[in-house]
XYZ file of C-alpha atoms in Angstrom:
271
model
C 128.560 61.977 93.245
C 127.764 64.268 90.322
C 125.017 63.202 87.942
C 126.044 62.069 84.491
C 124.296 63.496 81.466
C 122.476 60.713 79.580
C 123.609 59.693 76.132
C 121.494 58.569 73.229
C 122.829 55.011 73.595
C 121.875 54.952 77.278
C 118.430 56.355 76.610
C 117.745 53.708 73.939
C 119.025 50.968 76.289
C 116.585 52.196 78.959
C 113.540 52.058 76.674
C 110.720 50.371 78.551
C 112.766 50.309 81.794
C 112.880 53.948 82.964
C 110.622 56.973 82.650
C 112.704 60.055 81.865
C 111.470 63.531 82.868
C 111.579 66.569 80.577
C 110.721 70.144 81.396
C 110.306 73.153 79.106
C 112.281 75.954 80.730
C 112.661 79.504 79.475
C 114.890 81.282 82.019
C 118.001 80.623 84.068
C 116.219 80.227 87.425
C 113.998 77.497 85.914
C 116.999 75.762 84.357
C 118.943 75.851 87.662
C 115.899 74.451 89.468
C 115.608 71.647 86.933
C 119.232 70.717 87.446
C 118.887 70.794 91.237
C 115.660 68.759 91.144
C 117.193 65.976 89.088
C 115.145 66.487 85.943
C 116.703 64.465 83.150
C 115.976 66.612 80.089
C 115.013 70.146 79.246
C 113.511 71.738 76.192
C 115.295 75.081 75.966
C 115.286 78.213 73.808
C 118.290 78.214 71.454
C 119.391 81.610 72.690
C 119.919 80.159 76.169
C 121.794 77.106 74.955
C 124.418 79.102 73.042
C 125.474 81.016 76.151
C 128.626 79.748 77.798
C 127.020 79.557 81.234
C 124.417 77.024 80.070
C 126.568 74.022 80.973
C 127.762 75.745 84.129
C 124.120 75.951 85.272
C 122.968 72.601 83.891
C 125.936 70.217 83.438
C 123.878 67.005 83.673
C 120.682 67.920 81.734
C 120.012 66.408 78.282
C 119.334 69.630 76.371
C 116.869 69.824 73.475
C 116.651 73.198 71.732
C 113.836 73.789 69.313
C 112.134 76.532 67.321
C 108.451 77.001 66.510
C 108.034 75.795 62.954
C 107.388 79.209 61.452
C 110.297 80.742 63.343
C 112.602 78.001 62.181
C 115.080 78.235 59.300
C 113.332 78.294 55.934
C 115.142 75.517 54.054
C 116.576 72.084 54.865
C 120.089 73.467 54.472
C 119.302 76.335 56.849
C 117.890 73.854 59.340
C 120.989 71.717 59.055
C 123.250 74.708 59.713
C 121.122 75.693 62.714
C 121.238 72.131 64.063
C 125.006 71.984 63.741
C 125.283 75.268 65.680
C 123.074 73.826 68.424
C 125.110 70.634 68.668
C 128.344 72.597 68.736
C 126.917 74.750 71.551
C 126.166 71.646 73.651
C 122.765 70.335 72.571
C 122.134 66.621 72.977
C 119.297 66.499 70.390
C 117.143 69.022 68.483
C 113.404 69.353 68.175
C 112.086 69.798 64.670
C 108.546 69.681 63.283
C 109.878 70.205 59.779
C 109.340 67.772 56.909
C 110.426 64.128 56.997
C 112.920 65.023 54.266
C 114.467 67.622 56.529
C 114.536 65.186 59.467
C 116.242 62.615 57.294
C 118.858 65.167 56.184
C 119.684 65.929 59.792
C 119.673 62.248 60.737
C 122.041 61.509 57.878
C 124.577 63.736 59.627
C 124.038 61.963 62.916
C 122.086 64.764 64.565
C 119.528 63.300 66.991
C 116.096 64.660 66.010
C 112.883 64.699 68.039
C 109.793 65.145 65.917
C 106.126 65.616 66.841
C 102.934 63.563 66.576
C 99.408 63.799 67.953
C 98.381 67.364 68.669
C 100.918 69.443 66.777
C 100.222 73.157 67.426
C 101.707 74.246 64.095
C 99.420 71.923 62.122
C 96.418 71.549 64.417
C 94.011 73.006 61.859
C 94.326 69.665 60.052
C 93.200 67.731 63.125
C 90.427 70.054 64.352
C 92.299 72.697 66.353
C 93.673 72.528 69.862
C 92.063 69.296 70.905
C 92.973 65.687 71.614
C 94.034 63.574 68.673
C 93.705 59.815 68.189
C 90.297 59.271 69.746
C 89.130 57.236 66.777
C 90.764 54.110 65.408
C 91.540 55.843 62.121
C 93.129 58.906 63.704
C 95.082 56.710 66.133
C 96.379 54.679 63.176
C 97.493 57.934 61.507
C 99.555 58.833 64.569
C 101.224 55.416 64.416
C 101.917 55.834 60.701
C 103.484 59.244 61.345
C 105.705 57.679 64.007
C 106.856 55.029 61.531
C 107.601 57.761 58.970
C 109.786 59.509 61.558
C 111.444 56.194 62.322
C 112.177 55.584 58.660
C 113.557 59.118 58.358
C 116.059 58.312 61.087
C 114.570 60.406 63.916
C 115.698 59.603 67.479
C 112.300 60.317 69.067
C 108.983 62.092 68.914
C 106.865 64.179 71.216
C 103.467 62.470 71.398
C 101.006 65.113 72.533
C 97.454 64.878 73.889
C 96.508 61.413 72.736
C 94.674 58.650 74.566
C 97.088 56.633 76.732
C 96.052 53.416 74.971
C 97.456 54.856 71.721
C 100.799 55.645 73.295
C 100.998 52.133 74.758
C 100.328 50.432 71.450
C 102.735 52.639 69.511
C 105.463 52.109 72.136
C 105.286 48.364 71.469
C 105.909 48.930 67.785
C 108.499 51.654 67.489
C 112.151 52.159 68.409
C 111.516 55.898 68.758
C 111.948 57.564 72.120
C 108.397 58.629 72.966
C 108.152 61.921 74.849
C 104.687 61.983 76.328
C 102.920 65.288 76.873
C 99.389 64.362 77.762
C 99.887 60.917 76.233
C 99.865 58.802 79.378
C 102.491 56.579 80.974
C 103.163 54.333 78.036
C 105.912 56.439 76.549
C 109.558 56.740 77.601
C 109.490 60.259 79.020
C 107.016 62.594 80.746
C 107.061 66.225 79.532
C 105.587 69.392 81.010
C 106.138 73.119 80.778
C 107.687 74.870 83.755
C 105.162 77.706 83.536
C 102.325 75.243 84.116
C 104.072 73.326 86.858
C 105.064 76.563 88.665
C 101.731 78.310 88.217
C 103.147 81.242 86.257
C 101.106 80.602 83.114
C 98.619 83.502 82.790
C 97.022 82.148 79.592
C 95.279 78.863 78.769
C 96.230 76.087 81.158
C 96.364 72.749 79.275
C 94.260 69.957 80.595
C 97.236 67.609 80.686
C 99.310 69.872 82.924
C 99.434 69.901 86.720
C 100.274 72.862 88.913
C 102.669 72.060 91.714
C 103.301 75.618 92.911
C 101.627 79.026 92.667
C 104.493 81.335 91.936
C 102.153 83.823 90.292
C 100.588 84.458 93.705
C 104.029 84.717 95.294
C 105.235 87.114 92.577
C 102.178 89.280 93.165
C 102.886 89.275 96.912
C 106.514 90.218 96.266
C 105.478 92.993 93.865
C 103.132 94.411 96.523
C 106.041 94.335 98.957
C 108.030 96.393 96.467
C 105.232 98.931 96.136
C 104.826 99.128 99.909
C 108.516 99.642 100.445
C 108.691 102.384 97.825
C 105.676 104.151 99.353
C 107.254 104.040 102.822
C 110.436 105.626 101.500
C 108.474 108.349 99.642
C 106.590 109.080 102.869
C 109.810 109.434 104.895
C 111.324 111.770 102.253
C 108.254 114.038 102.359
C 108.074 114.001 106.144
C 111.761 114.843 106.554
C 112.540 111.537 108.239
C 114.844 110.507 105.388
C 117.774 110.788 105.255
C 118.942 110.674 108.860
C 121.502 108.855 110.977
C 122.792 106.193 110.607
C 122.423 106.685 106.843
C 124.504 109.905 106.721
C 128.242 110.457 106.707
C 129.617 111.622 110.062
C 132.470 114.111 110.206
C 134.397 115.714 113.082
C 132.436 118.735 114.429
C 135.510 121.000 114.436
C 136.155 120.274 110.770
C 132.566 121.129 109.843
C 132.800 124.359 111.914
C 135.956 125.294 110.041
C 134.229 124.531 106.770
C 131.269 126.778 107.738
C 133.646 129.600 108.575
C 135.324 129.235 105.169
C 132.005 129.294 103.425
C 130.921 132.386 105.303
C 133.638 134.319 103.462
C 132.752 132.862 100.059
C 130.552 135.002 97.747
C 126.979 133.928 97.433
C 125.366 133.177 94.124
C 122.534 135.679 93.582
């Protein structure tokens, strides 16, 4: 039986009862693997979502496109137009780290919005850089207050990133938001990781909260060396005269080739 794509109503009804899974994917192979593996949700680049084949590859995945804040549309109206395009293309919700006013404008038009609390890469200079947030009572309270502001703005959920698990647990008791935990423990409603970290293809900084389940970088390096070795073998055969040879050549009747040679013997040579 084919899997059914979750709806907002179903996700809300499952709050506290079921842990959803979300994966950040950036190419078609990752998306297809997420669908085959039974992952519930995917954060996806907008340019993938708008392609017709998206739903052919991932018919049952709850799709959340998003843009880095400084790559996002400049105004609330621009963001609204972008969000409508995403929903028309098949998005189930949109990620936005824009202002609460922008979130409210989207929510007013019934666009499900997922915001961001905790470690927010776009704003992390305000909280001390790329480091955990909410390790003091005051900073944890600030995360809660930001969640309530999103709730009041009409957001559907928030990504809660790199905070102590106790903070997520306490906030989950006091908000209707769908809490997408990335390094925030098990107290939220969804666990979120990046495919590049899970698959071992991340060649940069590996976040502490991520776990590697495969080492595709090693496999890709092995496959690349196989390419190089195959190319070298072919070059060697060309230079030695071994390539091309039967059975990789076209065979023709000997009498026809003899007749052709006789014809060419009478043709003038190019000096």
